[in-house]
Coordinates of C-alpha atoms in Angstrom, one line a residue:
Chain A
X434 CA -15.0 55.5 5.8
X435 CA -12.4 54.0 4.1
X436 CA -9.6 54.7 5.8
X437 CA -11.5 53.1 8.7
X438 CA -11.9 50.0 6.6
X439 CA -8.1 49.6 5.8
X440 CA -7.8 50.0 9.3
X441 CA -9.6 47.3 10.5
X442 CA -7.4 43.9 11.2
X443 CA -7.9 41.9 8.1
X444 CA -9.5 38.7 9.1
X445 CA -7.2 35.7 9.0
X446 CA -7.1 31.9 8.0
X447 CA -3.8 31.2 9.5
X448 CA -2.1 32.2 12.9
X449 CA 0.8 31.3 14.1
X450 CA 2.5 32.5 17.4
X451 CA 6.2 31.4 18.7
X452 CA 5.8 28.4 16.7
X453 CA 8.9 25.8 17.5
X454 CA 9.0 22.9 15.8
X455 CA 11.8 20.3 16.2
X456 CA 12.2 17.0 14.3
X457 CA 13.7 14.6 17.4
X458 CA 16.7 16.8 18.3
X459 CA 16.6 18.8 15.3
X460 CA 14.8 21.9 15.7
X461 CA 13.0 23.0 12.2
X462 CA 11.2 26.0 12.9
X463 CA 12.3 28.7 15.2
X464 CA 9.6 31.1 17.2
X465 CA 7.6 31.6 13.4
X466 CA 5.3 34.4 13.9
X467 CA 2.9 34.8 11.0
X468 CA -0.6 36.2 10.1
X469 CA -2.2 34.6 7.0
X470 CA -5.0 36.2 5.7
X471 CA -8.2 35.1 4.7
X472 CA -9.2 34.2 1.3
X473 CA -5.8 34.6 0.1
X474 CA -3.4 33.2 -1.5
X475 CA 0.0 33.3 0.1
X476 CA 3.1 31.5 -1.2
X477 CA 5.8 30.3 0.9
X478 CA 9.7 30.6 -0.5
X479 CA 13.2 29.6 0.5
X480 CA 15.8 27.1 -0.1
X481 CA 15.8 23.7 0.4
X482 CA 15.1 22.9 4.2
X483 CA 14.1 25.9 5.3
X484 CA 11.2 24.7 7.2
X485 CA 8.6 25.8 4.6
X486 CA 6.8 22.8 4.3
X487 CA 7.5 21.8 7.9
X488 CA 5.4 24.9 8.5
X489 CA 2.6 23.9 5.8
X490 CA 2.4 20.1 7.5
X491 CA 2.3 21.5 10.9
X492 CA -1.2 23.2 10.0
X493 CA -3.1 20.4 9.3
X494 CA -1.2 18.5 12.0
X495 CA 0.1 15.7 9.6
X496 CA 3.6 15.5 10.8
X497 CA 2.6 14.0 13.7
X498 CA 2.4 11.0 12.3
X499 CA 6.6 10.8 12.5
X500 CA 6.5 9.8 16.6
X501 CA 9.5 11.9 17.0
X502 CA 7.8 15.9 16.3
X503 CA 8.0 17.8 19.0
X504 CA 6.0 21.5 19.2
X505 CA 5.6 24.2 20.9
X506 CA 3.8 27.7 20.1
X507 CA 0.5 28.5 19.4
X508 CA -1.4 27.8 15.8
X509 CA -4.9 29.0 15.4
X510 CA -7.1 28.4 12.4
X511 CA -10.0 31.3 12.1
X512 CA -9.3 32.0 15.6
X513 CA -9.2 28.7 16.8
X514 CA -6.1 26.8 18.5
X515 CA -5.3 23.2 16.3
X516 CA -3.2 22.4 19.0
X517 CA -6.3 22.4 21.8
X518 CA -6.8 18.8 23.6
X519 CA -10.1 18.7 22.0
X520 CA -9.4 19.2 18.4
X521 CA -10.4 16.1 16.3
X522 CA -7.8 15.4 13.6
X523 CA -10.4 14.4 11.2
X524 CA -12.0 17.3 11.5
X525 CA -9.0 19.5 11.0
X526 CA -7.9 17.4 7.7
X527 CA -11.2 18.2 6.7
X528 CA -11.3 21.7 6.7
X529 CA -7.4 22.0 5.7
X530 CA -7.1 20.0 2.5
X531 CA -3.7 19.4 1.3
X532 CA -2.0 19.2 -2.3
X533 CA 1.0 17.7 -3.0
X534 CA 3.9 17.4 -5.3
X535 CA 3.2 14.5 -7.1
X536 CA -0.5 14.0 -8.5
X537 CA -1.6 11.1 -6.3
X538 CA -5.0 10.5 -7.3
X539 CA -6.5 7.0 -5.6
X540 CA -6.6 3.7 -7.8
X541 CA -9.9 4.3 -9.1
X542 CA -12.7 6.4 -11.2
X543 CA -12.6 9.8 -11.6
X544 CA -15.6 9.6 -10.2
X545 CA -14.4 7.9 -7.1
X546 CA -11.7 10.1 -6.6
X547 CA -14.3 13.1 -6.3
X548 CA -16.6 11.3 -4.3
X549 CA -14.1 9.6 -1.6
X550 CA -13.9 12.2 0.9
X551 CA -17.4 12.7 0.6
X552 CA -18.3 9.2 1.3
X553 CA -16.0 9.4 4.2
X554 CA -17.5 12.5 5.9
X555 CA -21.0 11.6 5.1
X556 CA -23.3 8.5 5.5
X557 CA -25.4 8.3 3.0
X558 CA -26.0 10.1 -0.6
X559 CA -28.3 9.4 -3.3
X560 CA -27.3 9.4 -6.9
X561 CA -28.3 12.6 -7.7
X562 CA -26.4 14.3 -5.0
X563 CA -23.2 12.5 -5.9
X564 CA -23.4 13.6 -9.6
X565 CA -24.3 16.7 -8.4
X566 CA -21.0 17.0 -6.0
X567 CA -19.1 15.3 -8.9
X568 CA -20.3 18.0 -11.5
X569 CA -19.3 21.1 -9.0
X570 CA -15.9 19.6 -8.2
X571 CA -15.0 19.3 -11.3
X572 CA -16.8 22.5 -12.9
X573 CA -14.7 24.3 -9.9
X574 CA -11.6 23.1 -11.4
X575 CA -12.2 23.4 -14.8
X576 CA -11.7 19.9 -15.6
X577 CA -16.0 18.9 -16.5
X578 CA -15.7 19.6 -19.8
X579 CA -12.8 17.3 -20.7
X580 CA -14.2 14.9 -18.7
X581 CA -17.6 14.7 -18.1
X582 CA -17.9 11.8 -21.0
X583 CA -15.5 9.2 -18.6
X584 CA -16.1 9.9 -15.4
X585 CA -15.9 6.4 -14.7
X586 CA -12.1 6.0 -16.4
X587 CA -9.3 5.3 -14.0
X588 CA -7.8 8.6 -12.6
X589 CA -4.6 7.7 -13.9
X590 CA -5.1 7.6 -17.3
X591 CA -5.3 11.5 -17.3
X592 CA -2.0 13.7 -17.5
X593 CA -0.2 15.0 -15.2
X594 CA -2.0 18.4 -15.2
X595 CA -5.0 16.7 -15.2
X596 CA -4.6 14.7 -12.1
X597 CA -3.2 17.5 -10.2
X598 CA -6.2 19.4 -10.9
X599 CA -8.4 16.0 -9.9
X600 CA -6.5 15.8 -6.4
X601 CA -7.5 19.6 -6.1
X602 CA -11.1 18.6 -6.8
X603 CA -11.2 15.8 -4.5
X604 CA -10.8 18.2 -1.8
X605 CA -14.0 20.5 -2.4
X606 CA -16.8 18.1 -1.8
X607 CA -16.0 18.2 1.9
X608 CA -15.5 21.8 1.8
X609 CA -12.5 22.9 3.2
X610 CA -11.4 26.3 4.3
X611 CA -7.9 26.1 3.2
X612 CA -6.0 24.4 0.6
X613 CA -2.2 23.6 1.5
X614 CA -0.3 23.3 -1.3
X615 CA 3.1 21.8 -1.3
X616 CA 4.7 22.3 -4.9
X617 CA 1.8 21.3 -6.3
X618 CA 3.4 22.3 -10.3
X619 CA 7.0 20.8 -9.6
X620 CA 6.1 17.7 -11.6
X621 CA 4.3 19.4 -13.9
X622 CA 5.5 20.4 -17.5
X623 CA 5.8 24.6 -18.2
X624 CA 2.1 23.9 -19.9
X625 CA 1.1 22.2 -17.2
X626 CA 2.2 24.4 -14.7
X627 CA 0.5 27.4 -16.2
X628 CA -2.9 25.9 -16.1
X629 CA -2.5 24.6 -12.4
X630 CA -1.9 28.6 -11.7
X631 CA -4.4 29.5 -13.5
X632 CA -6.9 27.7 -11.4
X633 CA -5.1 28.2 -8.5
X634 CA -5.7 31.9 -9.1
X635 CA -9.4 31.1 -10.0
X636 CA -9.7 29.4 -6.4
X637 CA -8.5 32.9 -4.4
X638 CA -12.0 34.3 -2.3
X639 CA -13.4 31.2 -1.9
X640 CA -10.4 29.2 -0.2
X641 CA -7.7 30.5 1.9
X642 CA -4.6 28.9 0.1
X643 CA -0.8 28.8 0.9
X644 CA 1.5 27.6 -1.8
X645 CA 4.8 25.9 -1.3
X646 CA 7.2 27.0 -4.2
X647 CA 10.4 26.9 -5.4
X648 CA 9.8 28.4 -8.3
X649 CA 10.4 31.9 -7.9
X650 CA 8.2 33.3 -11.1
X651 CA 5.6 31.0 -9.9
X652 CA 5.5 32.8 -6.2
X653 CA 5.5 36.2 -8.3
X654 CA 2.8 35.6 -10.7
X655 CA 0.7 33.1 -8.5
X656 CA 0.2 34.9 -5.5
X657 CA -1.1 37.5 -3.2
X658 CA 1.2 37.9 -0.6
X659 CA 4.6 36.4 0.0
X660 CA 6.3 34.4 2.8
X661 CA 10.5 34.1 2.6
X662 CA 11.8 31.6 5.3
X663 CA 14.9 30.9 6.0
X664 CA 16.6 28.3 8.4
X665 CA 13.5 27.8 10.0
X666 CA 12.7 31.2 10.5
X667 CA 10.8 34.1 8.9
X668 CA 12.5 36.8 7.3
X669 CA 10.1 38.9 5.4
X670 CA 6.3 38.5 5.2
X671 CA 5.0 41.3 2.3
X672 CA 2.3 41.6 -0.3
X673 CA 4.1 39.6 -3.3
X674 CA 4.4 42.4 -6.0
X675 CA 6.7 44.1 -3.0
X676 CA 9.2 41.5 -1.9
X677 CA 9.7 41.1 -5.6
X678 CA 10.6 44.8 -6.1
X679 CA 11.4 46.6 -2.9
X680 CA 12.8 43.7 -0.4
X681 CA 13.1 44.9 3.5
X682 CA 16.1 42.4 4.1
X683 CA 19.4 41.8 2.1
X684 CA 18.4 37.6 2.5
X685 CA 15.7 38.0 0.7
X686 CA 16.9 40.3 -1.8
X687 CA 20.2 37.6 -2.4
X688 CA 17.6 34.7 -3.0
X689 CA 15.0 36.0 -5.1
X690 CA 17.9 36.9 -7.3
X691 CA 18.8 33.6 -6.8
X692 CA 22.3 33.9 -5.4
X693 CA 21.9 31.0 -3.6
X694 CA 19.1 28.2 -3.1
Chain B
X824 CA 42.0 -4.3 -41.5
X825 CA 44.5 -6.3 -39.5
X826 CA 45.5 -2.8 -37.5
X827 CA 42.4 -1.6 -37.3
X828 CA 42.1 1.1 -34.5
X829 CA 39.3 -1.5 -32.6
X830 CA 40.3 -4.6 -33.6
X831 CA 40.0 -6.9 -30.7
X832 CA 43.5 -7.5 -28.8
X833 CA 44.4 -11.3 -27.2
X834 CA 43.6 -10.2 -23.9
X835 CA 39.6 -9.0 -25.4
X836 CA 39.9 -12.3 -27.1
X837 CA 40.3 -14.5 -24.1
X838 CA 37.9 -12.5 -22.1
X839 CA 35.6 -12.8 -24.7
X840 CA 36.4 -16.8 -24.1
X841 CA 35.7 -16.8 -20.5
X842 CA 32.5 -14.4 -21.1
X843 CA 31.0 -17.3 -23.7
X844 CA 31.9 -20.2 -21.2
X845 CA 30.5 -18.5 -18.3
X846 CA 27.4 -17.7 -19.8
X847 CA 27.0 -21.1 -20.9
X848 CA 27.3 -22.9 -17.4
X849 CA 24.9 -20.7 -15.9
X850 CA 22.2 -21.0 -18.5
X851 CA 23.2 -25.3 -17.8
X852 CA 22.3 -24.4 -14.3
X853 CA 19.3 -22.7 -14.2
X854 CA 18.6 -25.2 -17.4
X855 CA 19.0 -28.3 -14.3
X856 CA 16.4 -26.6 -12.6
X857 CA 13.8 -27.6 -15.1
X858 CA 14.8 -31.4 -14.9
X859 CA 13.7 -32.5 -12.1
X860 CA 10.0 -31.0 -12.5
X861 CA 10.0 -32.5 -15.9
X862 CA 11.4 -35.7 -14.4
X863 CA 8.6 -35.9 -11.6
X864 CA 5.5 -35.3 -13.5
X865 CA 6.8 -37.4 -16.7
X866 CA 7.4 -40.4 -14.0
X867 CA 4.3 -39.7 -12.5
X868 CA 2.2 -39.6 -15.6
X869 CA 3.9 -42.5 -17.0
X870 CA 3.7 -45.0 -14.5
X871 CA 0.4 -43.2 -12.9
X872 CA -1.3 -42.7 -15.1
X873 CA -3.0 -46.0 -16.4
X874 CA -4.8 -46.2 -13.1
X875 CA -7.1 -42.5 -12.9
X876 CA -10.6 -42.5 -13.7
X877 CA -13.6 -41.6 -12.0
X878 CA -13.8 -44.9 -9.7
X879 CA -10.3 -44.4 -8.7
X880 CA -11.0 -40.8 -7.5
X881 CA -14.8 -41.3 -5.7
X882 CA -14.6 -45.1 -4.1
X883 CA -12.7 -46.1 -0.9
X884 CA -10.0 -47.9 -0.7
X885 CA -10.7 -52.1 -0.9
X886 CA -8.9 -55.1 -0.1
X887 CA -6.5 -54.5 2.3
X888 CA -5.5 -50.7 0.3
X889 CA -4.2 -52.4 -2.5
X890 CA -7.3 -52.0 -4.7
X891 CA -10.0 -49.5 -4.8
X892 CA -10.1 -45.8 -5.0
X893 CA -8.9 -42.9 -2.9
X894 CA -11.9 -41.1 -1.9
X895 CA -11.6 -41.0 1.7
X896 CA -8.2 -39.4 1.7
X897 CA -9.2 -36.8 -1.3
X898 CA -12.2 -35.1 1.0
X899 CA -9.4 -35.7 4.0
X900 CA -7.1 -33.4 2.3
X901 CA -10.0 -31.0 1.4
X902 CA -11.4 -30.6 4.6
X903 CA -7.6 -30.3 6.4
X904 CA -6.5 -27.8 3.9
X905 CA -10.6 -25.5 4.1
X906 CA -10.2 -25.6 7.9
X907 CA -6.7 -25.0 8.3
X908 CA -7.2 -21.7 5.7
X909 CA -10.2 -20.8 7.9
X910 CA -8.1 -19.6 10.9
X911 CA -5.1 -19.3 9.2
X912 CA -5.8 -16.6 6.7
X913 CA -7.7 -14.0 8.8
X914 CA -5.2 -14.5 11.4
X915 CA -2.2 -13.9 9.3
X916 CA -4.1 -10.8 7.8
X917 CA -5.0 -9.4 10.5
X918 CA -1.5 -9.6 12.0
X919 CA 0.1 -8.6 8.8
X920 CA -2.1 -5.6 8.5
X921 CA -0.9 -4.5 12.3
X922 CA 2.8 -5.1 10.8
X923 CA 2.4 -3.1 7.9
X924 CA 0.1 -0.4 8.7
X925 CA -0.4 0.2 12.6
X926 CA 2.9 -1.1 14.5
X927 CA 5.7 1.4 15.3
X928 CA 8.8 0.6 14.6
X929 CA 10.3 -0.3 18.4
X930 CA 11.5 -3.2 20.1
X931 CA 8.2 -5.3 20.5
X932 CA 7.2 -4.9 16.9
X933 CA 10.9 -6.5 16.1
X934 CA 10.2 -9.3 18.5
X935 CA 7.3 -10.1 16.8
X936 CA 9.1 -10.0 13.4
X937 CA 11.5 -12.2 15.0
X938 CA 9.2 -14.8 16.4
X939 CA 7.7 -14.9 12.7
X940 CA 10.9 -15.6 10.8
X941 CA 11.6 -18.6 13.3
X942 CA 8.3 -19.8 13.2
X943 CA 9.0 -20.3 9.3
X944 CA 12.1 -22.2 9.9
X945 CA 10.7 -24.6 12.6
X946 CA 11.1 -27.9 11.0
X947 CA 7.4 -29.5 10.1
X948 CA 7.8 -32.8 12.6
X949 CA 8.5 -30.2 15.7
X950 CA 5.3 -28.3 14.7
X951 CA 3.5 -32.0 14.4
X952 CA 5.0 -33.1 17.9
X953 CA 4.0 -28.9 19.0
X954 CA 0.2 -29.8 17.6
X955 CA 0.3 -33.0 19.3
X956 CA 1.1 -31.9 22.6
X957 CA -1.2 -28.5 22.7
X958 CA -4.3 -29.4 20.4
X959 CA -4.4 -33.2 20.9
X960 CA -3.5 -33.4 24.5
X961 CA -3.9 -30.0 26.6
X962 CA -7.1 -28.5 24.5
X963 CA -8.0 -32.3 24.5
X964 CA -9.4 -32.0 20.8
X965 CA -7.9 -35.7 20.3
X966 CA -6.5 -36.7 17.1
X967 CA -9.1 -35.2 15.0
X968 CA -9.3 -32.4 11.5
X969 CA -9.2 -29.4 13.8
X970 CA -6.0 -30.2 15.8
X971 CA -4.6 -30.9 12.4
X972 CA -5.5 -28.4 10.6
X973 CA -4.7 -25.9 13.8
X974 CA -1.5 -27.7 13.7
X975 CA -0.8 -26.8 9.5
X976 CA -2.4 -23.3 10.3
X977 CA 0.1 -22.3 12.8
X978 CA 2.4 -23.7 10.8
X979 CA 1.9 -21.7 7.4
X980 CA 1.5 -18.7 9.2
X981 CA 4.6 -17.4 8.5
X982 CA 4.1 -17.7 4.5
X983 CA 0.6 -15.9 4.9
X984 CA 2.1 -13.0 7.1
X985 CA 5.1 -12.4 4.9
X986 CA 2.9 -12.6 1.7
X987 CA 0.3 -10.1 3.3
X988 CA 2.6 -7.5 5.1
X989 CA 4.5 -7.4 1.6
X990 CA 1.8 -6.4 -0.9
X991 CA 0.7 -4.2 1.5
X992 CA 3.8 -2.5 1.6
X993 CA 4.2 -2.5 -2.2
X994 CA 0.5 -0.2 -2.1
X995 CA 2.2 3.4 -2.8
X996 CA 2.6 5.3 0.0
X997 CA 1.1 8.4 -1.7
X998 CA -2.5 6.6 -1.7
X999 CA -2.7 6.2 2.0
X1000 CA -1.1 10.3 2.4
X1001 CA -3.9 11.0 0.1
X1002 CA -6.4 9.4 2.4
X1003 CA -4.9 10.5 5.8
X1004 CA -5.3 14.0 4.3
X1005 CA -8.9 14.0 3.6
X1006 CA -9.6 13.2 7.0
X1007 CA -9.9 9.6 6.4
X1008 CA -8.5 7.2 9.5
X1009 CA -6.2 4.6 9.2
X1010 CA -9.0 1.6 9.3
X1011 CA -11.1 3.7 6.6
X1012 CA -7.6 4.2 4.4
X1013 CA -7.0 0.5 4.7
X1014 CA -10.0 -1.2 4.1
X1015 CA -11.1 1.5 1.1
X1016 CA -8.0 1.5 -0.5
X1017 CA -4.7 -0.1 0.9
X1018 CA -6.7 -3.6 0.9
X1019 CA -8.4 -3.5 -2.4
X1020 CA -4.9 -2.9 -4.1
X1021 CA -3.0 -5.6 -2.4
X1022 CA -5.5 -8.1 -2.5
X1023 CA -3.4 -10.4 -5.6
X1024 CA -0.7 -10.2 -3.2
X1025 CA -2.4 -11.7 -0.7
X1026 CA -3.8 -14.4 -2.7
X1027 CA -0.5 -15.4 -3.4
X1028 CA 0.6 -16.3 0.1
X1029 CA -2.8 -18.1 0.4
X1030 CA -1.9 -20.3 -3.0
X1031 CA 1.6 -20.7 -1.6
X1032 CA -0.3 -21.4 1.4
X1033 CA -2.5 -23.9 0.1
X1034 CA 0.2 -26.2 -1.4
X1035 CA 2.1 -26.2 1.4
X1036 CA -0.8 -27.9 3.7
X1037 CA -1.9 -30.1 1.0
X1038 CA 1.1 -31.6 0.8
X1039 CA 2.7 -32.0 4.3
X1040 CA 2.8 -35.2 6.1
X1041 CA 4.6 -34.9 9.1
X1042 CA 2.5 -32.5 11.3
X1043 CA -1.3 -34.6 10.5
X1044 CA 0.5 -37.4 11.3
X1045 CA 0.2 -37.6 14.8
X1046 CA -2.9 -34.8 15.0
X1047 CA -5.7 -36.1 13.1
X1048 CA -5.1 -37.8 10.3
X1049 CA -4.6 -42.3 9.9
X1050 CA -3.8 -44.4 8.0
X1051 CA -7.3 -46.3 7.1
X1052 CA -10.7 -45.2 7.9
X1053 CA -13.3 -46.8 6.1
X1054 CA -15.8 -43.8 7.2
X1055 CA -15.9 -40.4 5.3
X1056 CA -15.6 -37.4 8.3
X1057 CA -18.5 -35.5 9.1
X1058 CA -17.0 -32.6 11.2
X1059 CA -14.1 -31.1 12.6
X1060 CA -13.8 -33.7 15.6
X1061 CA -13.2 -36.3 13.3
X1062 CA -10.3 -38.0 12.2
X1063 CA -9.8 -38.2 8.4
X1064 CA -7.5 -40.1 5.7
X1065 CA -5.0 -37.8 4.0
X1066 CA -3.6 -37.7 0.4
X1067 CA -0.2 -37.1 1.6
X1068 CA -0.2 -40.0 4.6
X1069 CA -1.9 -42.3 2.4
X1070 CA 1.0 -42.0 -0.5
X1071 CA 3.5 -42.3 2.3
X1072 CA 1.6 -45.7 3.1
X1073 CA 0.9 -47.4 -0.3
X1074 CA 4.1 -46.5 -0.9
X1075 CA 6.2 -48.3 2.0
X1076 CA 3.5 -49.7 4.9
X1077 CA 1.2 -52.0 3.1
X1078 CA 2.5 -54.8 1.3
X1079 CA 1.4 -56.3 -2.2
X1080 CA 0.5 -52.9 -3.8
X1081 CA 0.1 -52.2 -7.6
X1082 CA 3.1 -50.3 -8.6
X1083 CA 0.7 -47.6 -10.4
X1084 CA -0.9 -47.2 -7.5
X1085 CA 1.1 -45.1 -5.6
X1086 CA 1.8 -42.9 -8.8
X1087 CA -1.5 -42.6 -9.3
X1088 CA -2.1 -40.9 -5.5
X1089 CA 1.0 -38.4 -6.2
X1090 CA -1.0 -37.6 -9.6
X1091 CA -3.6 -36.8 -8.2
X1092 CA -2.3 -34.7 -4.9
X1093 CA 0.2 -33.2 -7.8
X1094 CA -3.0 -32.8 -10.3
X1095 CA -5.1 -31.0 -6.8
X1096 CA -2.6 -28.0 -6.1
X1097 CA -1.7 -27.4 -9.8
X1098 CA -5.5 -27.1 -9.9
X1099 CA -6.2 -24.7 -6.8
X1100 CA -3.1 -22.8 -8.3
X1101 CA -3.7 -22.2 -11.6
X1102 CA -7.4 -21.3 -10.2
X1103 CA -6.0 -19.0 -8.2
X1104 CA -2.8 -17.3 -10.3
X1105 CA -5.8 -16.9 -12.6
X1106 CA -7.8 -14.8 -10.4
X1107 CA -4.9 -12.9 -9.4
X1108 CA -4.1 -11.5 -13.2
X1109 CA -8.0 -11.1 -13.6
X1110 CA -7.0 -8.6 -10.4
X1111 CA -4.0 -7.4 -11.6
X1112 CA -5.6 -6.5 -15.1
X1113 CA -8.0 -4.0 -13.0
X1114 CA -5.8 -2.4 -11.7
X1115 CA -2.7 0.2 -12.8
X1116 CA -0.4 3.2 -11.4

């Protein structure tokens, strides 16, 4: 019985088939084939301008927003293709909520921070409910406690840490599937860091999440399974514990031991 | 310590010289800057002064304009400047907001850019022959407040859009990323967030704004306002006394005036924007106060 389990195709979150990408006449990403599982969190490495976070704004479609992308390929989300005439963007930023480098929590409460996607995606909510959402958001990223007393505090009057972990919150209320995360510790102090991983890590199951990173010991210790791109393409997708031990190519072996990047 | 290893050399010594006199000439110049303001409202005060009170500011004008108050011209100027900030501001918002936020960045968008900066540097008597010629005579709304203040709206414009497009730009762009990412759409990111923050901005261009139209003679001149009426107006169609004509008047058209007369109307026009400013620059660092990033 087990064997047949480990068989079976794992499910997956992300799927991307002969994915080209090209930024006017620059072409960014070249025929990226990859499988991202479900419930997983899979970090993305390579040197500067290797196309990693191309790849990560190409799945919830915001690099659109440049006039000049051109793609072509296939990406499917849980089986379904992003790229389909009928897809509503709001509906895919939705369900694919994004971290990024800098903490860039809005101009207001914490409180309004949590509660501004919610109020976008839904008409009305009574108190109760929004406390409720507020409370779970914040419980889910182990920030209630420290702040449950001033909620209604500008959210940038917290560190650092703390608003990274409040931009991560913002995204649960409207319950997203994945979590894109594009260096989401880079401006973070080595404290810092370490508790955004932490919760990171607490977040695997319940969200599909892909990490950008250039931190090499953050990919190792922070993920699941590990992506090395390179000039737009893919070189080696493995489990994380193996690319760091036993790498299949000789690129991936000369970066992770960082001689160059 | 004549040879001491840092002692200053001739050459340091002369170029410490130059560096002293420099200095000194360009805190005179920006010091001249100050004069003439100080000149203006001392003169004004002075000579102005003696003839203020409440009579001056809610009667009409008597005998010929040489007596009597200047209530007629005070409502004028309100109503020119109310009406003229009625289309002018959502107009120039609304444009700046499609400058800032919406247009691409492609030939039509720079025309538009282009038609804006040379609005600004039409001179005021070719927008005040402009107003007469399209409000006045081809919309036929005769001399009257609305071709006026149409004719000061299109005119300030410029200040409003420029004001506008650039506290919107100075909203980070990381808040509207933020909101695009959570699904939000660009009318939802602007009015919940880019808006709220650029809002002292704004007020700015609508002080700046403000001053401008209060004090312009030129383009009411031949739209809608004269140089006597004797009636208050009671609507748009109306033609009104100005602050601004009416100085220009007591000061050179009508014989046998008090001298504190006319200082005492540039007082008062002087006294009504430093008001609606101070009002306003007020309200902008109550706003400012709120808010922090």
């Amino acid at each position: 019985m087990n064997i047949t389990t480990q068989e079976k195709p794992a499910e997956l979150a992300i799927c991307a088939r002969q994915l080209n990408l090209w930024y006017g006449t620059f072409q960014a990403l070249f025929e990226v084939d990859l499988d991202i599982r479900k419930g997983m969190i899979t970090s993305l490495i390579g040197p500067s301008g290797c196309g990693k976070s191309t790849f990560l704004r190409s799945i919830n479609r915001i690099n659109e927003r440049l006039g000049y992308v051109r793609i072509n390929g296939r990406v499917e989300l849980f089986d379904q293709d992003i790229y389909a005439p009928e897809v509503e963007l709001v509906q895919l930023r939705k369900q694919v909520g994004m971290v990024f480098q800098r903490p860039n929590p809005l101009p207001t409460s914490i409180r309004e921070n949590i509660l501004f996607g919610h109020k976008l995606h839904n008409k009305r909510s009574s108190r109760a409910e929004q406390d409720e959402i507020v409370e779970s958001a914040l419980q889910q990223v182990l920030l209630w406690e420290k702040v449950k007393d001033r909620l209604h505090h500008k959210a940038t009057t917290l560190s650092l840490e703390e608003q990274q972990k409040l931009c991560i919150a913002r995204l649960l209320p409207v319950k997203p599937r994945i979590l894109l995360m594009d260096e989401p510790c880079s401006a973070l102090d080595p404290k810092g860091t370490e508790a955004v991983e932490e919760l990171i890590w607490e977040l695997r199951g319940r969200y599909s999440i892909l990490v950008v990173t250039h931190n090499m010991a953050q990919a190792r210790r922070a993920s699941e399974e590990c992506i090395f791109m390179l000039m737009g393409k893919v070189v080696e997708h493995t489990p994380t514990h193996q690319m760091f031990v036993t790498p299949a190519q000789q690129e991936t072996a000369d970066y992770i031991e960082g001689r160059y990047g | 310590m004549d040879n001491h290893m840092f002692a200053a050399t001739e050459l340091n010594q002369k170029n410490q010289r130059t560096e002293k006199l420099v200095r000194l000439l360009f805190i005179l110049m920006a010091g001249l800057l100050i004069l003439p303001v100080l000149i203006i409202l001392f003169t004004l005060v002075y000579k102005g002064s003696s003839i203020l009170s409440i009579d001056f500011l809610f009667t009409n004008p008597t005998n010929g304009m040489t007596e009597g108050g200047i209530f007629p011209a005070l409502l004028g100027t309100i109503w020119l400047v109310v009406v003229a900030l009625i289309v002018s501001v959502p107009l120039g918002i609304a444009a700046a907001i499609y400058l800032s936020e919406y247009a691409p960045d492609n030939w039509g968008t720079r025309l538009i850019n282009l038609a804006i900066i040379n609005l600004a540097g039409v001179p005021s008597i070719v927008h005040a022959l402009f107003g007469l010629g399209a409000f006045v005579v081809f919309f036929n709304f005769g001399t009257s407040i609305l071709a006026a203040s149409l004719t000061l709206a299109i005119m300030t414009l410029p200040v409003v859009i420029v004001a506008t497009r650039e506290s919107l730009q100075a909203v980070p762009h990381a808040f509207r990323e933020a909101c695009w990412n959570m699904g939000a759409t660009r009318w939802q990111t602007i009015r919940r967030v880019v808006l709220p923050n650029a809002v002292s901005g704004i007020l700015t261009g609508v002080i700046l704004e403000v001053s401008r139209s209060a004090g312009e003679t030129a383009p009411i001149m031949f739209t809608g306002a004269v140089f006597f009426s004797p009636f208050l107006p009671q609507g748009v169609m109306d033609q009104t006394m100005a602050m601004s004509l009416h100085l220009f008047v007591v000061s050179t058209q009508v014989p046998n005036v008090p001298e504190n007369l006319p200082y005492g109307v540039a007082l008062v026009l002087i006294g009504m924007v430093l008001i609606m400013n101070s009002i306003s620059i007020a309200f902008r660092m109550h706003l400012r106060g709120k808010k922090k990033w």
